[in-house]
Amino acid sequence: MVASAALAEIDAHRAAGAALDIEQVSHAFDIDGAELPVLSEVSISVEPGEFVALLGPSGCGKSTLLRLVAGLDKPRSGTLREDEVRITRPHPSRVVVFQDPTLFPWRTVWDNVALGLEAQGILKSQRHRVDAALDLVGLSDFRTAYPHQLSGGMAQRVALARALVNDPKILILDEPLGKLDSLTRITMQAELVSLWQRKGFTTLLVTHDAEEALVLANRVIVFSDRPARVKADIRVDRPYPRHRGDPYLADLRRQILGLLGLDATW
Amino acid sequence: MSTYSLSDGLASGAPRLSRAPLLGSWVRESGIGILASVAWIAFGLCCLWWEDVGDWSRTHSLGIAAFVIAAVALFGTVGADYLGPAGRALRQRAPWLVVLGVFLTLWEVATAKFAWLPLPFFPPPQSIIEVYTDDLPKLLDSVFASVKLQLGGYLIGATVGFLTGVSIGWSRAVGYWVHPVLRFIGPLPATAWLPIAFFTFPSSWSASTFLIALATGFPVTVLTWSGVASVSNAYYDVARTLGAKPSFLVLKVAIPAALPHVFVGLFMGLGSSFAVLVVAEMIGVKAGLGWYLQWAQGWAAYANMYAALIVMSLLCSGAITLLFSIRDRLLVWQKGTVKW
Ligand SMILES: Nc1ncnc2c1ncn2[C@@H]1O[C@H](COP(=O)(O)OP(=O)(O)O)[C@@H](O)[C@H]1O
Ligand SMILES: [Mg+2]
């Protein structure tokens, strides 16, 4: 099969996951002179290859934390480390997939996926990796299409391929499936798990869906309201593929929704 | 396949109904072509039937040409099915051929034949044809001079404007120094500089090039700048996490994202540079279509003026068309762009 050949291709320069240490990180924004605290002494230690889901009320600071991990912003205090090296700027070993696919509309699907390799100046010798990444997300037939010709799910798959082609050590996902219809979502959740299992990168996934967190992650971290602090850190020791009806997961889900203040409805 | 059997069934039922609709569609498709040919025959007859009120040498040739066009319109539209794309194109333009034929007939009758319109100011079609045949060398020289001046000034202005716009949009320091200058000088119509430019520059040609570049440069700068400034930060974030350096952010993110704006600026610049070109040629440069117009006015040669105006509008329209096709090529990724 094409897809398995593609996987072998990517496995050839497989990058195992990196460890991530978030230590006493606090952050705030200035809004009209007033200080808005967003993260309050957040400490999380992620092992290489772990799949960590971050859950929390909307606006609590999850995306802000991901931007700090990506190196797009600097925290007010505290440190972040990738494999013991302090994170000070973006690096292609930590790639973000945002909620909006943010494909470059002026580039074809192939050129969008090639973006990272091109930016790093290694595209000439590595073109096959782009083809492999496109095979992996099943969009080889659309390599010459422009983003406006894609459906939402396809665009998000291209964004995923654009991230994966760089063989990241840490894959950072900010509600990447949030806007998809439920069917596409379930399919892509399964694809995500199988990718993660094969490639072994460390994954940080922000989601607002407790069920999604439980189906995908080893570990679910629940944040408080803004400013976000870690409220609970839950291990999910269940084999994959997981079933949504699993009573163990259902129990965890009830716990998590309770932590988010939704126990009355459930 | 099921679709085939469906259409077969329709086809077998068709012959009984076909005669009347076929005639109808034939009239619809070829009728306008016949009408066009009638209009052009009328034009030709007008040329040859009555005597001209003045002395024009091309009346006879024009009449013959009208009959030729009438024949082409007739056979081209009636036989369009055998002529491929050319036939289809002709059929599609047939309504315009009708209007054009009627307009030329009226023009001919109102000027050359009965002089309903006052004569020196409203020359007949044949006198304009006469300009194109008898005054061709001078007209071509003028076209060449105008194109050269316009092209040089426009390319300089567009390049400088684009680079300035990108620099202001990208660098705060450049913006600090250039922005006030741009605000102060930019809105001034470039023609206001004419008197100064013509005695400070070494030649009227370099002065006009400068003015055309100025007229082009301002809108291109402003729109490139606003294009670069309005690029969503999300694009930069994506590129940065993928390992992009600043040069990549400018060349591969900011500029392509700003390109639709840049083209708006290029179109605006083209329009205002035409105006400067014509004025500069009328006032200072002793060549070009603007000068030709001025010269024709001096001799009260109204036919020459109309002839030059027609050429000028063809050139301007051609330039816009060229710019549109460059844009369409560079911005294929945009959906729903206007067709020129
Ligand atoms: N660049 C910014 N400037 C000012 N405030 C911001 C900025 N980014 C986020 N915020 C604020 O920080 C808070 C947390 O935002 P975010 O991290 O996006 O939340 P979420 O957990 O929903 O992803 C919000 O109240 C938001 O308004
Ligand atoms: Mg968010």
XYZ file of C-alpha atoms and ligand atoms in Angstrom:
634
model
C 0.000 0.000 0.000
C 1.033 3.544 -0.679
C 0.347 4.702 2.853
C 2.534 2.065 4.486
C 5.350 2.794 2.043
C 4.956 6.414 3.033
C 5.172 5.522 6.681
C 8.327 3.515 6.113
C 9.729 6.514 4.275
C 9.075 8.796 7.197
C 10.201 6.171 9.723
C 13.571 6.199 7.976
C 14.355 9.559 9.542
C 12.260 9.001 12.562
C 12.761 11.428 15.388
C 11.733 10.042 18.727
C 9.950 12.345 21.093
C 11.645 14.907 23.263
C 11.128 15.548 26.942
C 9.397 18.798 27.834
C 9.802 20.578 31.157
C 7.534 23.451 32.015
C 8.744 24.944 35.291
C 6.897 27.543 37.315
C 5.738 29.355 34.207
C 3.650 32.481 34.700
C 2.483 34.810 31.988
C 0.353 37.900 31.655
C -0.834 40.312 28.978
C -1.131 44.068 29.198
C -4.546 45.172 28.100
C -5.038 48.956 28.133
C -2.438 49.357 30.861
C -4.090 46.772 33.100
C -2.336 43.485 33.668
C -4.235 40.342 32.757
C -2.645 37.304 34.402
C -3.085 34.289 32.162
C -0.804 31.538 33.489
C 0.018 31.126 37.152
C 3.027 29.010 38.120
C 2.287 26.186 35.755
C 4.636 23.221 36.089
C 4.293 20.187 33.872
C 6.919 17.595 33.138
C 6.306 15.577 29.990
C 8.230 12.393 29.237
C 9.508 11.676 25.730
C 6.774 10.133 23.627
C 3.925 10.972 25.975
C 0.548 12.107 24.630
C -0.686 14.835 26.936
C -4.106 16.445 26.594
C -4.737 19.867 28.091
C -8.296 20.643 29.130
C -9.630 23.809 30.629
C -12.331 26.459 30.464
C -12.317 28.589 27.346
C -10.032 31.600 27.690
C -8.039 30.171 30.600
C -4.694 30.345 28.839
C -4.174 27.014 27.071
C -3.241 28.532 23.715
C -0.956 30.964 25.497
C 0.886 28.048 27.089
C 1.253 26.339 23.706
C 2.718 29.508 22.185
C 5.284 29.549 24.971
C 6.151 25.909 24.323
C 6.487 26.671 20.611
C 8.810 29.540 21.447
C 6.582 32.111 19.741
C 6.363 34.160 22.952
C 8.525 34.409 26.078
C 7.025 33.793 29.526
C 7.044 36.572 32.142
C 8.669 34.148 34.565
C 9.623 30.484 34.758
C 11.393 28.356 32.192
C 10.530 25.879 29.483
C 12.989 23.221 28.353
C 13.033 20.778 25.502
C 15.414 17.898 26.309
C 17.135 20.057 28.939
C 17.674 22.895 26.440
C 15.937 26.138 27.246
C 13.275 27.197 24.745
C 13.887 30.758 23.593
C 12.648 30.803 20.017
C 10.678 28.670 17.559
C 12.383 25.603 16.193
C 11.116 23.055 13.662
C 11.539 20.288 16.247
C 8.438 21.776 17.897
C 5.708 22.262 15.347
C 2.261 23.702 15.991
C -0.995 22.792 14.279
C -3.451 25.584 14.991
C -7.215 25.466 15.193
C -7.436 27.150 11.791
C -5.385 25.287 9.219
C -3.784 28.649 8.183
C -2.624 27.203 4.887
C -0.952 29.771 2.665
C -3.653 30.462 0.065
C -1.096 31.360 -2.614
C 0.605 27.985 -2.402
C -0.616 24.656 -3.709
C -1.143 21.809 -1.286
C 2.270 20.386 -2.159
C 4.009 23.725 -1.682
C 2.247 24.239 1.631
C 3.485 20.923 2.921
C 6.961 21.733 1.615
C 7.034 24.987 3.587
C 9.141 23.788 6.514
C 11.755 22.056 4.403
C 11.941 25.078 2.123
C 12.322 27.468 5.065
C 15.144 25.341 6.421
C 16.776 25.269 3.002
C 16.741 21.487 2.615
C 13.852 21.050 0.198
C 16.008 20.294 -2.869
C 17.355 17.058 -1.440
C 14.246 16.129 0.553
C 11.378 16.435 -1.890
C 10.378 12.809 -1.327
C 9.501 13.640 2.272
C 6.798 16.015 1.057
C 5.310 13.305 -1.154
C 5.476 10.862 1.739
C 3.710 13.248 4.129
C 0.965 13.844 1.577
C 0.527 10.103 1.102
C 0.317 9.743 4.834
C -2.705 12.035 5.148
C -4.212 10.587 1.963
C -4.106 13.766 -0.124
C -1.644 12.848 -2.873
C -4.313 13.446 -5.500
C -4.676 17.044 -4.353
C -1.026 18.070 -4.525
C -1.688 20.729 -7.156
C -4.937 22.016 -5.621
C -5.116 25.401 -3.942
C -6.370 25.711 -0.352
C -9.666 27.326 -1.391
C -10.474 24.139 -3.270
C -10.290 21.967 -0.134
C -12.892 21.054 2.457
C -12.275 21.932 6.108
C -11.193 18.400 6.985
C -8.842 18.179 4.020
C -7.292 21.551 4.854
C -6.675 20.401 8.428
C -5.050 17.211 7.109
C -2.768 19.318 4.931
C -1.854 21.354 8.011
C -1.047 18.099 9.797
C 1.119 16.931 6.884
C 2.867 20.304 6.866
C 3.768 19.740 10.519
C 4.708 16.061 10.232
C 7.015 16.499 7.259
C 9.504 18.166 9.614
C 9.663 15.083 11.857
C 8.947 17.128 14.973
C 10.050 15.868 18.356
C 7.134 17.631 19.958
C 3.871 17.996 18.084
C 1.751 20.823 19.455
C -1.927 20.665 18.600
C -4.222 23.574 19.474
C -7.778 22.290 19.096
C -6.901 21.031 15.621
C -10.155 19.108 15.242
C -12.372 21.671 16.908
C -14.091 22.901 13.780
C -14.563 19.590 12.007
C -17.806 17.661 11.723
C -18.063 14.737 14.125
C -17.451 12.019 11.518
C -14.282 13.583 10.124
C -13.232 14.221 13.657
C -13.459 10.602 14.748
C -11.537 9.482 11.645
C -8.805 12.026 12.248
C -8.558 11.102 15.935
C -7.802 7.529 14.910
C -5.261 8.744 12.347
C -3.590 10.890 14.976
C -3.214 8.019 17.429
C -1.764 5.698 14.813
C 0.684 8.367 13.658
C 1.780 9.049 17.190
C 2.200 5.341 17.927
C 4.324 4.761 14.856
C 6.495 7.831 15.083
C 6.828 8.264 18.802
C 6.829 12.070 18.978
C 5.738 13.781 22.152
C 2.267 15.242 21.718
C 0.634 18.182 23.435
C -3.024 18.487 22.549
C -5.348 21.263 23.626
C -8.981 20.306 23.337
C -12.272 21.400 24.808
C -13.685 17.916 24.463
C -13.105 15.636 27.468
C -14.025 12.557 25.464
C -11.468 13.390 22.787
C -8.811 13.838 25.460
C -9.611 10.448 26.970
C -9.694 8.575 23.681
C -6.319 9.981 22.611
C -4.068 10.807 25.537
C -1.878 8.985 28.116
C -2.351 11.865 30.421
C -4.991 14.544 30.834
C -4.160 17.809 32.554
C -7.056 19.936 33.713
C -6.579 23.660 34.161
C -8.425 26.066 36.408
C -10.114 29.240 35.239
C -7.871 32.135 34.205
C -5.154 32.537 35.333
C -4.625 28.885 34.515
C -3.024 26.638 37.088
C -2.848 22.868 37.013
C -5.924 21.565 38.767
C -5.536 17.860 38.104
C -3.099 15.570 36.339
C -4.787 12.311 35.392
C -3.109 9.194 33.941
C -5.145 7.274 31.404
C -3.745 3.735 31.384
C -5.823 2.089 28.731
C -4.625 0.296 25.600
C -5.318 1.637 22.112
C -7.539 1.636 20.180
C -9.865 2.876 22.853
C -13.616 2.680 22.799
C -15.806 5.578 23.613
C -18.156 3.341 25.588
C -15.397 2.051 27.904
C -16.828 2.364 31.468
C -13.377 3.237 32.822
C -13.160 6.194 30.451
C -16.747 7.165 31.198
C -15.879 7.296 34.859
C -12.822 9.476 34.201
C -14.922 11.699 32.009
C -17.392 12.281 34.821
C -14.492 13.171 37.128
C -13.035 15.603 34.623
C -16.335 17.304 33.917
C -16.733 17.637 37.668
C -13.364 19.381 37.827
C -14.516 21.726 35.095
C -17.588 22.524 37.167
C -20.108 20.657 35.059
C -21.074 17.861 37.495
C -24.635 19.042 37.797
C -25.381 18.379 34.123
C -23.756 14.952 34.121
C -24.306 2.939 -18.519
C -27.571 4.325 -17.322
C -26.991 7.885 -18.532
C -26.437 6.594 -22.072
C -29.705 4.710 -22.228
C -31.467 7.768 -20.877
C -30.142 10.050 -23.601
C -30.779 7.401 -26.274
C -34.429 7.371 -25.283
C -34.604 11.145 -25.554
C -32.908 11.108 -28.941
C -35.291 8.562 -30.414
C -38.241 10.689 -29.360
C -36.720 13.853 -30.785
C -37.397 13.844 -34.598
C -41.129 14.393 -34.242
C -40.601 17.661 -32.354
C -37.552 18.889 -34.130
C -38.573 20.951 -37.141
C -40.080 24.057 -35.560
C -37.543 24.396 -32.720
C -34.704 23.834 -35.206
C -35.889 26.698 -37.393
C -36.352 28.816 -34.302
C -32.861 28.173 -33.033
C -31.423 28.765 -36.501
C -33.069 32.167 -36.636
C -31.923 32.919 -33.118
C -28.335 31.956 -33.853
C -27.918 33.307 -37.361
C -30.556 36.050 -37.404
C -28.376 38.536 -35.605
C -25.532 37.769 -37.992
C -27.827 38.507 -40.948
C -28.917 41.721 -39.261
C -25.275 42.686 -38.781
C -24.538 42.070 -42.413
C -27.579 44.186 -43.414
C -26.290 47.034 -41.219
C -22.867 46.908 -42.827
C -24.324 46.713 -46.338
C -26.325 49.814 -45.465
C -23.131 51.509 -44.374
C -21.393 50.515 -47.606
C -24.324 51.724 -49.743
C -24.372 55.054 -47.901
C -20.707 55.498 -48.703
C -21.152 54.828 -52.408
C -24.703 56.061 -53.123
C -24.546 59.745 -52.274
C -21.847 62.197 -53.210
C -19.577 63.396 -50.401
C -20.115 67.007 -49.379
C -16.357 67.372 -49.010
C -13.214 66.093 -50.632
C -12.218 62.739 -49.121
C -10.150 60.184 -50.970
C -11.056 57.006 -49.072
C -14.842 56.985 -49.424
C -14.860 54.371 -52.156
C -12.440 52.019 -50.355
C -14.424 52.369 -47.164
C -17.621 51.348 -48.974
C -15.917 48.267 -50.394
C -14.491 47.390 -46.963
C -17.989 47.653 -45.485
C -19.285 45.134 -48.039
C -16.420 42.784 -47.193
C -17.231 43.005 -43.493
C -20.905 42.414 -44.284
C -19.972 39.273 -46.205
C -17.748 38.027 -43.384
C -20.509 38.659 -40.838
C -23.053 36.826 -42.969
C -21.067 33.734 -43.856
C -19.238 33.657 -40.552
C -22.391 33.504 -38.441
C -24.525 31.366 -40.732
C -21.681 28.898 -41.213
C -20.371 29.243 -37.653
C -20.799 25.518 -37.011
C -18.119 24.760 -39.601
C -15.679 27.422 -38.452
C -14.874 26.190 -34.959
C -13.881 28.678 -32.261
C -13.602 31.581 -34.734
C -17.207 31.042 -35.805
C -18.403 30.875 -32.231
C -16.494 34.033 -31.344
C -18.028 35.857 -34.314
C -21.541 34.706 -33.408
C -21.042 35.878 -29.859
C -19.985 39.333 -31.081
C -22.708 39.636 -33.726
C -24.901 41.994 -31.654
C -21.966 44.380 -31.396
C -21.460 44.179 -35.157
C -25.080 45.284 -35.625
C -24.666 48.267 -33.319
C -21.361 49.214 -34.918
C -22.820 49.018 -38.444
C -25.795 51.180 -37.500
C -23.561 53.685 -35.718
C -21.193 53.990 -38.699
C -24.117 54.400 -41.091
C -25.577 57.231 -39.027
C -22.152 58.825 -38.634
C -21.500 58.615 -42.361
C -24.873 60.094 -43.286
C -24.713 62.814 -40.649
C -21.253 63.997 -41.655
C -19.986 63.177 -45.150
C -23.333 63.075 -46.916
C -25.613 65.735 -45.443
C -23.326 67.563 -42.980
C -25.954 67.630 -40.238
C -23.062 67.882 -37.800
C -20.803 70.948 -38.215
C -18.058 69.814 -40.474
C -14.521 70.506 -39.415
C -15.296 69.386 -35.856
C -17.052 66.156 -36.807
C -15.067 64.456 -39.555
C -16.582 61.440 -41.354
C -15.193 57.916 -40.911
C -13.325 58.025 -44.225
C -11.277 61.032 -43.189
C -10.087 59.176 -40.099
C -9.172 56.200 -42.302
C -7.312 58.693 -44.447
C -5.216 59.734 -41.435
C -4.245 56.138 -40.776
C -3.168 55.573 -44.366
C -1.608 58.930 -45.237
C -0.149 60.068 -41.925
C 0.979 56.665 -40.734
C 4.723 57.318 -40.250
C 4.184 60.299 -37.975
C 1.503 58.455 -36.030
C 3.723 55.415 -35.563
C 6.602 57.602 -34.405
C 4.300 59.146 -31.840
C 3.055 55.759 -30.658
C 6.620 54.549 -30.283
C 7.671 57.643 -28.335
C 4.669 57.421 -25.999
C 5.129 53.717 -25.324
C 8.819 54.200 -24.606
C 8.243 57.055 -22.202
C 5.327 55.397 -20.462
C 7.026 52.028 -20.124
C 10.245 53.458 -18.709
C 8.508 55.703 -16.192
C 6.000 53.085 -15.163
C 8.555 50.333 -14.616
C 10.790 52.630 -12.560
C 7.848 53.922 -10.522
C 6.373 50.473 -9.940
C 9.714 48.999 -8.870
C 10.630 51.833 -6.538
C 7.089 51.976 -5.147
C 7.019 48.244 -4.499
C 10.383 48.228 -2.743
C 9.488 51.298 -0.690
C 6.132 49.823 0.264
C 7.664 46.539 1.397
C 10.328 48.400 3.394
C 7.838 50.635 5.192
C 5.544 47.716 5.867
C 8.360 45.635 7.229
C 10.737 47.966 9.017
C 9.683 50.416 11.696
C 12.822 52.504 11.155
C 12.203 52.910 7.433
C 8.576 53.709 8.182
C 9.610 56.421 10.628
C 11.578 58.301 7.968
C 9.635 57.573 4.817
C 6.067 57.774 6.055
C 6.006 61.565 6.717
C 7.643 62.263 3.357
C 5.089 60.046 1.676
C 2.233 61.802 3.431
C 3.544 65.215 2.499
C 4.466 64.630 -1.129
C 2.373 61.659 -2.200
C -1.092 63.230 -2.475
C 0.237 66.073 -4.647
C -0.810 65.441 -8.268
C 2.342 64.628 -10.202
C 1.409 67.193 -12.841
C 1.900 69.952 -10.255
C 5.625 69.242 -10.519
C 5.641 69.820 -14.276
C 6.987 73.394 -14.374
C 9.754 72.656 -11.852
C 10.627 69.313 -13.366
C 11.059 70.699 -16.853
C 13.760 73.169 -15.881
C 15.530 71.140 -13.158
C 15.955 67.984 -15.198
C 18.556 67.834 -17.968
C 15.995 66.867 -20.610
C 12.251 66.981 -20.986
C 12.363 63.228 -21.507
C 13.998 62.561 -18.121
C 11.659 65.036 -16.456
C 8.615 63.239 -17.866
C 10.007 59.842 -16.903
C 10.420 61.131 -13.370
C 6.868 62.470 -13.255
C 5.351 59.279 -14.625
C 7.380 57.284 -12.095
C 6.138 59.590 -9.350
C 2.507 59.197 -10.394
C 2.904 55.421 -10.484
C 5.028 55.138 -7.377
C 2.679 56.745 -4.875
C -0.304 54.389 -5.166
C 1.976 51.370 -5.548
C 3.867 52.319 -2.385
C 0.774 52.934 -0.299
C -1.010 49.782 -1.378
C 2.053 47.554 -1.088
C 2.615 48.951 2.356
C -0.966 48.363 3.448
C -0.815 44.890 1.921
C 2.294 43.973 3.881
C 0.922 45.528 7.061
C -2.335 43.605 6.845
C -0.796 40.156 6.517
C -2.205 38.008 9.292
C 0.214 37.223 12.113
C -0.945 33.627 11.947
C 1.023 33.178 8.712
C 4.191 34.464 10.320
C 3.641 32.216 13.351
C 3.265 29.173 11.133
C 6.359 30.023 9.117
C 8.425 30.762 12.215
C 7.587 27.483 13.916
C 8.627 25.735 10.706
C 12.075 27.326 10.885
C 11.694 30.413 8.683
C 14.337 33.152 8.835
C 13.414 36.856 8.445
C 14.317 36.869 4.751
C 11.925 33.972 4.189
C 9.210 35.835 6.094
C 9.580 38.833 3.775
C 10.031 37.067 0.454
C 7.813 34.032 0.895
C 5.154 35.236 3.318
C 4.743 39.009 3.355
C 5.159 39.674 -0.369
C 2.956 36.903 -1.764
C 0.293 37.675 0.826
C 0.411 41.371 -0.106
C 0.353 40.789 -3.859
C -3.402 41.332 -4.374
C -3.004 44.772 -2.778
C 0.082 45.471 -4.856
C -1.908 44.893 -8.026
C -4.585 47.338 -6.957
C -1.772 49.861 -6.573
C -0.351 48.955 -9.968
C -3.747 49.533 -11.609
C -4.218 52.880 -9.902
C -0.671 53.870 -10.819
C -1.269 52.947 -14.434
C -4.334 55.177 -14.589
C -2.678 58.224 -13.079
C 0.504 57.745 -15.103
C -1.498 57.872 -18.373
C -2.756 61.288 -17.357
C 0.747 62.525 -16.596
C 2.078 61.081 -19.836
C -0.406 62.949 -21.994
C 0.009 66.239 -20.165
C 3.802 65.966 -20.199
C 3.771 65.286 -23.925
C 1.444 68.189 -24.575
C 3.509 70.624 -22.574
C 7.149 69.656 -22.754
C 8.103 66.611 -24.776
C 8.172 67.162 -28.505
C 7.008 63.650 -29.369
C 4.325 61.147 -28.532
C 0.577 60.958 -28.936
C -0.058 63.827 -26.541
C 2.156 66.022 -28.678
C 0.445 64.699 -31.828
C -2.926 65.756 -30.380
C -1.574 69.188 -29.593
C -0.067 69.504 -33.030
C -3.285 68.405 -34.739
C -5.230 70.967 -32.759
C -2.811 73.667 -33.894
C -3.635 72.829 -37.515
C -7.337 72.332 -36.809
C -6.847 68.789 -38.117
C -9.763 67.261 -36.288
C -9.653 63.931 -38.078
C -6.058 63.505 -36.894
C -7.161 64.183 -33.335
C -9.862 61.541 -33.445
C -7.474 59.102 -35.065
C -4.877 59.711 -32.345
C -7.513 59.419 -29.611
C -8.590 56.050 -30.940
C -4.996 54.829 -30.994
C -4.430 56.187 -27.522
C -7.430 54.429 -26.076
C -6.376 51.179 -27.739
C -2.931 51.525 -26.182
C -4.227 52.334 -22.706
C -6.738 49.536 -22.867
C -4.017 47.204 -24.113
C -1.799 48.146 -21.184
C -4.595 47.461 -18.711
C -5.327 44.145 -20.410
C -1.663 43.209 -20.172
C -1.578 44.052 -16.477
C -4.749 42.037 -15.911
C -3.280 39.006 -17.601
C -0.097 39.264 -15.546
C -2.215 39.512 -12.434
C -4.354 36.535 -13.420
C -1.213 34.513 -13.918
C 0.344 35.487 -10.586
C -2.853 35.313 -8.568
C -4.374 32.086 -9.909
C -4.789 31.038 -6.305
C -7.419 33.709 -5.709
C -10.981 32.782 -6.369
C -13.523 35.079 -7.938
C -11.216 37.611 -9.585
C -12.733 40.133 -11.998
C -12.403 39.362 -15.689
C -11.327 42.386 -17.762
N -1.900 38.571 22.363
C -2.751 38.770 23.396
N -2.890 39.993 23.911
C -3.728 40.201 24.948
N -4.469 39.263 25.519
C -4.383 38.008 25.054
C -3.521 37.706 23.954
N -3.633 36.386 23.705
C -4.530 35.905 24.599
N -4.981 36.871 25.409
C -5.912 36.696 26.512
O -5.424 35.675 27.344
C -6.472 34.835 27.773
C -6.155 33.393 27.450
O -6.205 33.219 26.062
P -5.947 31.806 25.394
O -4.643 31.286 25.841
O -6.127 31.994 23.943
O -7.142 30.961 25.974
P -7.591 29.474 25.624
O -7.414 28.696 26.879
O -9.043 29.544 25.264
O -6.753 28.973 24.494
C -7.734 35.347 27.117
O -8.461 36.069 28.076
C -7.251 36.260 26.027
O -8.126 37.346 25.896
Mg -7.265 28.546 22.483
